[in-house]
Amino acid sequence: MKATLLFQGQTLAADDFDLRCRRSAAALQAQGIGDGDIVALMMRNSPEALELLIAVRHLGAQWVPVNWHYKTDEVQYILSDSGARLFIADAALLATLDGLQAGTARVFSARGGHAGVPAWEPLRDAAAPIATPPAPPRGAMFYTSGTTGRPKGILREPMTPQQQASSLALRRLAYGIEPGMKALLNAPLYHSAPNSYALGVAQVGGTLVLEERFDAERTLQLIEQHRITHAYLVPTMYVRMLALPAAVRARHDLSSMKMVASTGSPCPPEVKRAMIDWWGPVINECYGSSELGYMTLLTSEQALRKPGSAGAVLPGVTLKILDDDGHELPNGTPGLIYIHQPAFSDFSYIGNPEARAKMECHGLKTMGDIGYLDDEGFLFIVDRQADMVISGGVNIYPVEIEAVLHGMPGVADCAVFGIPDDEFGESLAAAVQPLPGATLGADAVRAWLHERISGYKVPRVVTFHDSLPREDTGKIFKRRLRDPYWAGRTRRV
């Protein structure tokens, strides 16, 4: 199948874009890239970035999407850890990587020149596209977000033909992937979900409207202009669109929308309800991870009936809630979420077999999320094991406190985390982002919480921030909030 691509007012017809992808594959092949080789890509959303993803896949090689927020040291770590043979980066991004030591990776500058670095030149004027048949696809080598330390490289085994078919079927459920779709993507391709979404649209020969970055009002304009049927959005984008003036929101015809897919970070129930009231029952949320794939799906109808749920288990997935000893827990009792997803091949962490071994129990794997199943089989996520705070021997789950704090008038967003306490080991801190124009105080926040949760769950420290550090996917970098409190200490918990 061949995809049509729209970017910054320009249209690449399906045959033209397919030819570009195959000629990019020829250029990679001329650099010695083949089955199993690693190509690192640090590029903003663009036709060049997407065609390289497809070209690398065509050769049976693997691409490593590099977060374009990363600094020199972080990029060097990924290039070394992954064993990349090529590093292709936008010229503007290369200019920010002072003193980059790429190791064994050959560096190329894309979308412009950079001093001392050869330009990436796909074979645009070749008389014929690449002639070799496509190799079995391997997919991407993603690195975890690194919110709690150095990111880990996920090395996935090649997928069997049955897994490829099953994975595509799951993408159709989770993302609404279908032939003839007109999809909008303005989330960064370096993240696993947008990356998978873009490739899914290409695989079914859809039309993809690709944006370099998200803009709330432009998103509405594009939906109306192109009669968009599908989109990948994250909760932060919902919040920014809902914050637009009512007149702006009412100005655009969004009736073409059939399905919006969202992953990456949980959507607050009140935000989801507001989006459903505005856009209709097209908002869907999928719980998953780069390592384990898609696990659950929550439709709009289910979200209204089960507010706060992460959804029902997808077909073929085994999901169990286990205690620390590996025993299955009854419905309603929180424990570690373990799953088996047969539609995705197994994986290892590069150079870190211990981390991979620690996540497995009885043939199931966990990402360290804590949750429970209700009597109808819907999953509710309580917290991440890594975020759990132990204060005076009592386990405290920050997400519970955050959920209450989200309901306080004037609070736009918040993060609760553990800080050192000489008496209790850890105590709680809350970082709060007020709504524009709202006036909040620490005593008022604590009083609000004291009325609604147990006293030992009320943060002792409350700070206020114009914005909270977060990824483009909406996930808050709690480490950046937590680390200053633990500076100079030999322990982190």
Short mmCIF file of C-alpha atoms in Angstrom, two decimals:
data_model
loop_
_atom_site.label_atom_id
_atom_site.label_comp_id
_atom_site.label_asym_id
_atom_site.label_seq_id
_atom_site.Cartn_x
_atom_site.Cartn_y
_atom_site.Cartn_z
CA MET A 1 0.00 0.00 0.00
CA LYS A 2 1.12 3.56 -0.69
CA ALA A 3 0.34 6.59 1.46
CA THR A 4 -0.39 10.16 0.46
CA LEU A 5 1.44 12.74 2.59
CA LEU A 6 0.51 16.37 3.28
CA PHE A 7 3.03 18.64 5.01
CA GLN A 8 3.09 22.45 5.32
CA GLY A 9 0.68 22.97 2.43
CA GLN A 10 2.46 20.57 0.07
CA THR A 11 1.08 17.24 -1.12
CA LEU A 12 3.16 14.19 -1.96
CA ALA A 13 1.00 11.83 -4.03
CA ALA A 14 1.12 8.16 -3.08
CA ASP A 15 3.32 7.06 -5.99
CA ASP A 16 5.70 9.98 -5.50
CA PHE A 17 6.09 9.37 -1.78
CA ASP A 18 6.60 5.65 -2.35
CA LEU A 19 9.35 6.42 -4.85
CA ARG A 20 11.05 8.76 -2.38
CA CYS A 21 10.98 6.06 0.29
CA ARG A 22 12.50 3.46 -2.01
CA ARG A 23 15.21 5.82 -3.21
CA SER A 24 16.03 6.68 0.40
CA ALA A 25 16.39 2.95 0.96
CA ALA A 26 18.79 2.82 -1.98
CA ALA A 27 20.84 5.64 -0.44
CA LEU A 28 20.98 3.78 2.88
CA GLN A 29 21.98 0.62 1.07
CA ALA A 30 24.80 2.52 -0.63
CA GLN A 31 26.07 3.37 2.86
CA GLY A 32 26.19 -0.33 3.70
CA ILE A 33 22.95 -0.46 5.69
CA GLY A 34 21.19 -3.80 5.56
CA ASP A 35 19.42 -6.45 7.60
CA GLY A 36 19.76 -5.84 11.35
CA ASP A 37 21.82 -2.64 11.13
CA ILE A 38 21.01 0.34 13.36
CA VAL A 39 20.26 3.86 12.04
CA ALA A 40 19.73 6.64 14.58
CA LEU A 41 17.44 9.49 13.50
CA MET A 42 17.14 12.84 15.27
CA MET A 43 14.62 14.70 13.14
CA ARG A 44 11.57 16.80 13.65
CA ASN A 45 8.37 15.66 11.96
CA SER A 46 8.87 16.01 8.20
CA PRO A 47 8.47 14.01 4.97
CA GLU A 48 12.22 13.29 5.11
CA ALA A 49 11.89 11.80 8.60
CA LEU A 50 8.95 9.58 7.68
CA GLU A 51 10.49 8.36 4.44
CA LEU A 52 13.66 7.39 6.32
CA LEU A 53 11.61 5.38 8.82
CA ILE A 54 9.98 3.51 5.96
CA ALA A 55 13.27 3.12 4.07
CA VAL A 56 15.08 1.63 7.08
CA ARG A 57 12.17 -0.75 7.61
CA HIS A 58 12.30 -1.73 3.92
CA LEU A 59 15.89 -2.94 4.37
CA GLY A 60 15.17 -5.02 7.46
CA ALA A 61 17.29 -2.62 9.50
CA GLN A 62 16.23 -0.86 12.72
CA TRP A 63 15.87 2.80 13.41
CA VAL A 64 16.48 4.51 16.75
CA PRO A 65 14.30 7.62 17.09
CA VAL A 66 16.27 10.15 19.15
CA ASN A 67 14.33 12.69 21.19
CA TRP A 68 15.19 16.07 19.69
CA HIS A 69 15.12 17.66 23.14
CA TYR A 70 18.22 15.66 24.08
CA LYS A 71 21.53 17.36 24.74
CA THR A 72 24.96 16.25 23.54
CA ASP A 73 25.68 13.82 26.40
CA GLU A 74 22.28 12.15 26.06
CA VAL A 75 22.68 11.72 22.29
CA GLN A 76 26.20 10.32 22.70
CA TYR A 77 24.90 7.78 25.19
CA ILE A 78 22.24 6.49 22.80
CA LEU A 79 24.61 6.33 19.82
CA SER A 80 27.10 4.32 21.86
CA ASP A 81 24.56 2.13 23.62
CA SER A 82 22.63 1.25 20.47
CA GLY A 83 25.65 0.59 18.28
CA ALA A 84 24.25 2.83 15.54
CA ARG A 85 26.11 2.71 12.21
CA LEU A 86 24.54 5.94 10.93
CA PHE A 87 23.29 9.06 12.68
CA ILE A 88 21.12 11.32 10.53
CA ALA A 89 19.94 14.55 12.15
CA ASP A 90 18.30 17.77 11.06
CA ALA A 91 20.93 20.44 10.50
CA ALA A 92 19.23 22.74 13.02
CA LEU A 93 19.40 20.03 15.67
CA LEU A 94 23.01 19.13 14.90
CA ALA A 95 23.89 22.76 15.55
CA THR A 96 22.77 22.31 19.18
CA LEU A 97 25.03 19.28 19.81
CA ASP A 98 28.28 21.01 20.67
CA GLY A 99 31.28 18.67 20.72
CA LEU A 100 29.27 15.59 19.73
CA GLN A 101 31.35 12.41 19.76
CA ALA A 102 29.41 9.95 17.62
CA GLY A 103 31.70 6.97 18.19
CA THR A 104 31.40 4.46 15.37
CA ALA A 105 28.32 6.13 13.85
CA ARG A 106 28.78 8.11 10.64
CA VAL A 107 26.98 11.46 10.94
CA PHE A 108 24.91 13.08 8.20
CA SER A 109 23.08 16.40 8.12
CA ALA A 110 19.50 16.39 6.82
CA ARG A 111 17.25 19.27 5.76
CA GLY A 112 20.14 21.71 5.46
CA GLY A 113 23.89 21.84 5.79
CA HIS A 114 26.06 21.77 8.89
CA ALA A 115 29.75 22.67 8.90
CA GLY A 116 32.03 19.68 8.59
CA VAL A 117 29.18 17.17 8.28
CA PRO A 118 28.23 15.58 4.95
CA ALA A 119 24.69 16.25 3.77
CA TRP A 120 22.26 13.37 3.58
CA GLU A 121 21.48 12.96 -0.12
CA PRO A 122 18.78 10.44 -1.01
CA LEU A 123 18.97 9.20 -4.58
CA ARG A 124 16.35 11.63 -5.85
CA ASP A 125 17.50 11.56 -9.47
CA ALA A 126 18.02 7.80 -9.77
CA ALA A 127 16.62 6.34 -12.96
CA ALA A 128 14.94 3.51 -11.06
CA PRO A 129 13.98 2.88 -7.45
CA ILE A 130 15.66 0.26 -5.33
CA ALA A 131 15.44 -3.15 -7.00
CA THR A 132 16.08 -5.49 -4.09
CA PRO A 133 12.99 -7.05 -2.46
CA PRO A 134 11.96 -5.80 0.99
CA ALA A 135 13.59 -7.61 3.90
CA PRO A 136 11.48 -8.87 6.83
CA PRO A 137 10.70 -5.72 8.87
CA ARG A 138 12.24 -5.40 12.33
CA GLY A 139 10.70 -2.13 13.50
CA ALA A 140 12.23 0.50 15.74
CA MET A 141 14.63 0.31 18.66
CA PHE A 142 12.99 2.66 21.10
CA TYR A 143 14.60 4.05 24.22
CA THR A 144 12.53 4.44 27.35
CA SER A 145 11.75 8.01 28.32
CA GLY A 146 14.31 8.10 31.11
CA THR A 147 12.02 9.79 33.64
CA THR A 148 13.75 7.88 36.46
CA GLY A 149 17.29 7.51 35.08
CA ARG A 150 19.26 6.63 31.94
CA PRO A 151 16.94 5.44 29.15
CA LYS A 152 17.03 1.75 28.29
CA GLY A 153 17.23 0.54 24.70
CA ILE A 154 14.52 -1.95 23.72
CA LEU A 155 15.88 -4.60 21.35
CA ARG A 156 12.94 -6.50 19.93
CA GLU A 157 13.15 -9.85 18.21
CA PRO A 158 11.88 -10.01 14.59
CA MET A 159 8.14 -10.51 14.39
CA THR A 160 6.69 -13.61 12.79
CA PRO A 161 4.21 -13.18 9.91
CA GLN A 162 1.42 -14.10 12.33
CA GLN A 163 2.57 -11.44 14.80
CA GLN A 164 2.75 -8.86 12.02
CA ALA A 165 -0.85 -9.61 11.06
CA SER A 166 -2.01 -9.63 14.70
CA SER A 167 -0.19 -6.36 15.42
CA LEU A 168 -1.86 -4.65 12.46
CA ALA A 169 -5.25 -5.93 13.63
CA LEU A 170 -4.59 -4.48 17.10
CA ARG A 171 -3.54 -1.15 15.59
CA ARG A 172 -6.87 -1.06 13.81
CA LEU A 173 -8.63 -1.49 17.15
CA ALA A 174 -6.43 0.83 19.22
CA TYR A 175 -5.84 3.56 16.61
CA GLY A 176 -8.69 3.05 14.16
CA ILE A 177 -6.24 2.29 11.33
CA GLU A 178 -8.23 1.54 8.15
CA PRO A 179 -7.89 1.96 4.38
CA GLY A 180 -9.06 5.35 3.10
CA MET A 181 -8.48 7.12 6.41
CA LYS A 182 -7.46 10.77 6.48
CA ALA A 183 -5.27 11.04 9.56
CA LEU A 184 -3.72 13.96 11.42
CA LEU A 185 -0.48 13.54 13.35
CA ASN A 186 1.23 16.40 15.18
CA ALA A 187 2.88 14.43 18.00
CA PRO A 188 6.64 13.76 17.64
CA LEU A 189 7.75 10.74 15.63
CA TYR A 190 10.52 10.00 18.13
CA HIS A 191 7.90 8.59 20.50
CA SER A 192 6.75 5.02 19.97
CA ALA A 193 2.99 5.59 19.67
CA PRO A 194 3.09 8.41 17.05
CA ASN A 195 5.79 6.45 15.23
CA SER A 196 3.60 3.35 15.11
CA TYR A 197 0.58 5.45 14.14
CA ALA A 198 2.33 7.03 11.14
CA LEU A 199 3.59 3.67 9.88
CA GLY A 200 0.14 2.17 10.36
CA VAL A 201 -1.45 4.87 8.17
CA ALA A 202 1.23 4.25 5.54
CA GLN A 203 0.69 0.48 5.62
CA VAL A 204 -3.01 0.78 4.76
CA GLY A 205 -2.44 3.42 2.08
CA GLY A 206 -4.17 6.24 3.95
CA THR A 207 -3.65 9.99 3.75
CA LEU A 208 -1.48 11.45 6.50
CA VAL A 209 -1.50 15.14 7.36
CA LEU A 210 1.81 15.49 9.19
CA GLU A 211 2.56 18.56 11.31
CA GLU A 212 5.96 19.57 12.66
CA ARG A 213 4.44 20.54 15.99
CA PHE A 214 1.07 20.90 17.72
CA ASP A 215 -0.93 24.11 17.60
CA ALA A 216 -4.41 24.07 19.14
CA GLU A 217 -6.30 26.30 16.71
CA ARG A 218 -4.43 25.01 13.65
CA THR A 219 -5.47 21.48 14.60
CA LEU A 220 -9.12 22.51 14.34
CA GLN A 221 -8.46 24.28 11.05
CA LEU A 222 -6.78 21.22 9.54
CA ILE A 223 -9.60 18.91 10.58
CA GLU A 224 -12.13 21.13 8.83
CA GLN A 225 -9.97 21.88 5.78
CA HIS A 226 -9.01 18.28 4.99
CA ARG A 227 -12.10 16.54 6.41
CA ILE A 228 -9.86 14.59 8.76
CA THR A 229 -11.37 11.28 9.92
CA HIS A 230 -8.71 10.07 12.36
CA ALA A 231 -6.15 11.69 14.65
CA TYR A 232 -3.58 10.83 17.28
CA LEU A 233 -3.71 13.30 20.18
CA VAL A 234 -2.56 13.29 23.80
CA PRO A 235 -4.28 14.75 26.90
CA THR A 236 -2.11 17.88 26.96
CA MET A 237 -3.40 18.70 23.48
CA TYR A 238 -6.98 18.23 24.67
CA VAL A 239 -6.39 20.69 27.49
CA ARG A 240 -4.91 23.30 25.13
CA MET A 241 -7.79 22.99 22.66
CA LEU A 242 -10.36 23.21 25.45
CA ALA A 243 -8.64 26.40 26.63
CA LEU A 244 -9.36 28.14 23.31
CA PRO A 245 -12.05 30.84 23.44
CA ALA A 246 -15.54 29.44 22.94
CA ALA A 247 -15.98 31.44 19.74
CA VAL A 248 -12.83 29.89 18.23
CA ARG A 249 -13.91 26.39 19.20
CA ALA A 250 -17.36 26.86 17.69
CA ARG A 251 -15.97 28.24 14.44
CA HIS A 252 -14.75 24.92 13.04
CA ASP A 253 -16.67 21.99 11.58
CA LEU A 254 -15.33 18.80 13.15
CA SER A 255 -18.11 16.49 11.98
CA SER A 256 -15.76 14.42 9.78
CA MET A 257 -13.97 12.96 12.82
CA LYS A 258 -14.51 9.23 13.35
CA MET A 259 -11.81 8.29 15.86
CA VAL A 260 -9.20 9.97 18.02
CA ALA A 261 -6.54 7.72 19.55
CA SER A 262 -4.63 8.65 22.68
CA THR A 263 -1.82 6.94 24.60
CA GLY A 264 1.25 7.94 26.57
CA SER A 265 -0.30 9.50 29.64
CA PRO A 266 -3.66 9.05 31.38
CA CYS A 267 -6.39 11.52 30.55
CA PRO A 268 -8.17 13.12 33.54
CA PRO A 269 -11.85 12.06 33.47
CA GLU A 270 -13.13 15.65 33.44
CA VAL A 271 -10.95 16.50 30.42
CA LYS A 272 -12.14 13.44 28.55
CA ARG A 273 -15.78 14.19 29.32
CA ALA A 274 -15.34 17.76 28.04
CA MET A 275 -13.80 16.48 24.80
CA ILE A 276 -16.61 13.96 24.30
CA ASP A 277 -19.20 16.69 24.91
CA TRP A 278 -17.46 18.79 22.23
CA TRP A 279 -16.33 16.24 19.61
CA GLY A 280 -18.80 13.43 20.24
CA PRO A 281 -18.06 9.77 21.11
CA VAL A 282 -14.83 9.60 19.08
CA ILE A 283 -12.28 9.90 21.92
CA ASN A 284 -10.47 6.62 22.65
CA GLU A 285 -7.68 5.86 25.10
CA CYS A 286 -5.24 2.96 24.90
CA TYR A 287 -3.00 1.77 27.73
CA GLY A 288 0.29 0.27 26.64
CA SER A 289 4.06 0.59 26.61
CA SER A 290 6.93 0.55 24.13
CA GLU A 291 8.06 -2.78 25.55
CA LEU A 292 4.77 -4.65 25.81
CA GLY A 293 2.54 -3.04 23.19
CA TYR A 294 -1.16 -2.24 23.51
CA MET A 295 -2.94 -3.77 26.49
CA THR A 296 -6.37 -2.15 26.96
CA LEU A 297 -8.77 0.13 25.11
CA LEU A 298 -11.33 2.56 26.52
CA THR A 299 -13.98 3.95 24.16
CA SER A 300 -15.93 7.15 24.75
CA GLU A 301 -19.02 5.24 25.83
CA GLN A 302 -16.98 3.22 28.31
CA ALA A 303 -15.20 6.32 29.61
CA LEU A 304 -18.53 7.91 30.52
CA ARG A 305 -19.62 4.72 32.30
CA LYS A 306 -16.24 3.97 33.89
CA PRO A 307 -14.56 7.34 34.56
CA GLY A 308 -10.90 6.96 35.44
CA SER A 309 -10.57 3.48 33.92
CA ALA A 310 -7.74 2.52 31.58
CA GLY A 311 -10.13 0.31 29.62
CA ALA A 312 -10.98 -3.30 28.89
CA VAL A 313 -8.34 -5.85 27.94
CA LEU A 314 -7.77 -6.15 24.19
CA PRO A 315 -8.46 -9.48 22.43
CA GLY A 316 -5.69 -12.04 22.86
CA VAL A 317 -4.07 -10.22 25.78
CA THR A 318 -3.60 -11.93 29.15
CA LEU A 319 -3.70 -9.46 32.04
CA LYS A 320 -3.41 -10.39 35.71
CA ILE A 321 -2.99 -8.48 38.95
CA LEU A 322 -0.32 -10.12 41.14
CA ASP A 323 1.05 -9.43 44.58
CA ASP A 324 4.76 -9.23 45.41
CA ASP A 325 4.93 -13.02 45.74
CA GLY A 326 3.36 -13.65 42.32
CA HIS A 327 -0.09 -14.63 43.61
CA GLU A 328 -3.13 -13.45 41.67
CA LEU A 329 -5.25 -10.91 43.53
CA PRO A 330 -9.06 -10.68 43.56
CA ASN A 331 -10.98 -7.99 41.71
CA GLY A 332 -10.80 -4.61 43.39
CA THR A 333 -7.45 -5.29 45.10
CA PRO A 334 -4.49 -3.26 43.78
CA GLY A 335 -1.32 -5.05 42.76
CA LEU A 336 1.25 -5.12 39.99
CA ILE A 337 -0.19 -5.31 36.48
CA TYR A 338 1.29 -8.24 34.53
CA ILE A 339 0.50 -9.00 30.91
CA HIS A 340 1.27 -11.25 28.00
CA GLN A 341 0.78 -9.75 24.53
CA PRO A 342 1.31 -12.47 21.89
CA ALA A 343 0.92 -10.00 19.01
CA PHE A 344 4.33 -8.49 19.86
CA SER A 345 7.66 -10.29 19.77
CA ASP A 346 9.82 -10.62 22.88
CA PHE A 347 12.54 -8.09 23.68
CA SER A 348 15.63 -7.47 25.74
CA TYR A 349 17.18 -4.32 27.22
CA ILE A 350 20.53 -3.54 25.64
CA GLY A 351 23.27 -4.31 28.14
CA ASN A 352 20.79 -4.62 31.00
CA PRO A 353 19.56 -8.22 31.31
CA GLU A 354 18.91 -7.71 35.02
CA ALA A 355 16.21 -5.10 34.36
CA ARG A 356 14.59 -7.37 31.80
CA ALA A 357 14.63 -10.39 34.14
CA LYS A 358 13.13 -8.42 37.06
CA MET A 359 9.97 -7.57 35.11
CA GLU A 360 8.88 -11.19 34.45
CA CYS A 361 6.77 -13.54 36.57
CA HIS A 362 5.07 -16.78 35.45
CA GLY A 363 5.68 -15.87 31.80
CA LEU A 364 3.99 -12.47 32.24
CA LYS A 365 5.71 -9.09 32.27
CA THR A 366 5.13 -5.87 34.21
CA MET A 367 6.10 -2.26 33.63
CA GLY A 368 5.78 -1.59 37.36
CA ASP A 369 2.27 -0.14 37.15
CA ILE A 370 -0.05 -0.79 40.07
CA GLY A 371 -3.75 -1.28 39.44
CA TYR A 372 -6.82 -3.45 39.84
CA LEU A 373 -9.60 -4.99 37.76
CA ASP A 374 -13.22 -4.33 38.59
CA ASP A 375 -15.94 -6.99 38.39
CA GLU A 376 -16.52 -6.21 34.71
CA GLY A 377 -12.88 -6.62 33.78
CA PHE A 378 -12.03 -2.92 33.43
CA LEU A 379 -8.54 -1.90 34.50
CA PHE A 380 -7.93 0.98 36.91
CA ILE A 381 -4.34 2.15 37.36
CA VAL A 382 -3.47 3.26 40.87
CA ASP A 383 0.16 4.28 40.45
CA ARG A 384 3.60 3.26 39.27
CA GLN A 385 5.64 1.11 41.59
CA ALA A 386 8.59 3.46 41.03
CA ASP A 387 6.50 6.44 42.14
CA MET A 388 5.19 4.83 45.32
CA VAL A 389 6.31 6.66 48.45
CA ILE A 390 7.02 4.82 51.71
CA SER A 391 6.64 7.19 54.63
CA GLY A 392 7.06 5.79 58.11
CA GLY A 393 6.53 2.28 56.70
CA VAL A 394 3.24 3.22 55.02
CA ASN A 395 2.81 2.85 51.26
CA ILE A 396 1.42 6.02 49.65
CA TYR A 397 0.37 6.20 46.00
CA PRO A 398 0.84 9.74 44.61
CA VAL A 399 -1.68 9.24 41.79
CA GLU A 400 -4.48 9.01 44.37
CA ILE A 401 -3.50 12.41 45.78
CA GLU A 402 -3.07 13.89 42.29
CA ALA A 403 -6.57 12.75 41.35
CA VAL A 404 -8.04 14.63 44.31
CA LEU A 405 -5.91 17.70 43.69
CA HIS A 406 -7.01 17.82 40.04
CA GLY A 407 -10.51 18.52 41.35
CA MET A 408 -9.49 21.66 43.25
CA PRO A 409 -10.68 24.90 41.61
CA GLY A 410 -7.76 26.79 40.10
CA VAL A 411 -5.50 23.74 39.61
CA ALA A 412 -4.45 23.12 36.01
CA ASP A 413 -2.05 20.24 36.71
CA CYS A 414 0.00 18.75 39.50
CA ALA A 415 2.61 16.16 40.43
CA VAL A 416 3.09 14.51 43.82
CA PHE A 417 6.36 12.76 44.72
CA GLY A 418 8.57 11.69 47.58
CA ILE A 419 11.24 13.87 49.20
CA PRO A 420 13.71 13.01 51.99
CA ASP A 421 12.49 13.11 55.55
CA ASP A 422 14.91 12.45 58.43
CA GLU A 423 12.15 11.08 60.65
CA PHE A 424 9.92 9.12 58.26
CA GLY A 425 12.40 8.33 55.49
CA GLU A 426 10.22 10.06 52.92
CA SER A 427 7.51 12.67 53.00
CA LEU A 428 5.36 14.11 50.24
CA ALA A 429 5.75 17.18 48.05
CA ALA A 430 3.26 18.55 45.54
CA ALA A 431 4.19 20.70 42.55
CA VAL A 432 1.11 22.61 41.39
CA GLN A 433 0.48 24.45 38.13
CA PRO A 434 -2.36 26.94 38.67
CA LEU A 435 -4.81 27.90 35.97
CA PRO A 436 -4.13 31.33 34.39
CA GLY A 437 -5.35 34.03 36.75
CA ALA A 438 -5.90 31.67 39.67
CA THR A 439 -4.47 32.53 43.08
CA LEU A 440 -3.53 29.53 45.19
CA GLY A 441 -1.60 29.12 48.41
CA ALA A 442 0.07 26.15 50.04
CA ASP A 443 -2.20 26.28 53.09
CA ALA A 444 -5.29 26.32 50.87
CA VAL A 445 -4.05 23.29 48.92
CA ARG A 446 -3.37 21.35 52.10
CA ALA A 447 -6.74 22.31 53.56
CA TRP A 448 -8.50 21.11 50.41
CA LEU A 449 -6.73 17.76 50.63
CA HIS A 450 -7.25 17.38 54.41
CA GLU A 451 -11.00 17.50 53.81
CA ARG A 452 -10.85 14.68 51.26
CA ILE A 453 -8.03 12.25 52.09
CA SER A 454 -6.20 10.92 55.12
CA GLY A 455 -3.85 13.33 56.83
CA TYR A 456 -0.74 11.20 56.20
CA LYS A 457 -1.39 11.59 52.44
CA VAL A 458 -1.33 15.40 52.52
CA PRO A 459 1.98 16.79 51.16
CA ARG A 460 4.07 18.73 53.64
CA VAL A 461 5.66 20.78 50.85
CA VAL A 462 3.58 22.54 48.18
CA THR A 463 5.24 24.57 45.42
CA PHE A 464 3.73 26.47 42.50
CA HIS A 465 4.97 26.56 38.91
CA ASP A 466 3.97 28.37 35.74
CA SER A 467 4.41 25.04 33.94
CA LEU A 468 5.52 21.54 34.88
CA PRO A 469 8.36 19.80 33.02
CA ARG A 470 6.91 17.29 30.62
CA GLU A 471 7.49 15.38 27.42
CA ASP A 472 5.62 16.19 24.23
CA THR A 473 3.46 13.15 24.99
CA GLY A 474 2.23 14.88 28.15
CA LYS A 475 4.11 12.70 30.63
CA ILE A 476 5.47 14.78 33.52
CA PHE A 477 9.20 14.47 34.25
CA LYS A 478 8.84 13.88 37.97
CA ARG A 479 12.57 13.23 38.20
CA ARG A 480 13.27 16.88 37.36
CA LEU A 481 10.99 17.96 40.20
CA ARG A 482 12.26 15.34 42.64
CA ASP A 483 16.03 15.45 42.07
CA PRO A 484 16.78 18.84 43.68
CA TYR A 485 15.39 17.59 46.99
CA TRP A 486 17.66 14.53 46.94
CA ALA A 487 20.83 16.33 45.78
CA GLY A 488 23.84 15.47 47.90
CA ARG A 489 22.23 12.42 49.50
CA THR A 490 23.45 8.89 49.02
CA ARG A 491 19.92 7.46 48.74
CA ARG A 492 16.97 8.21 46.46
CA VAL A 493 14.17 6.61 48.50
#
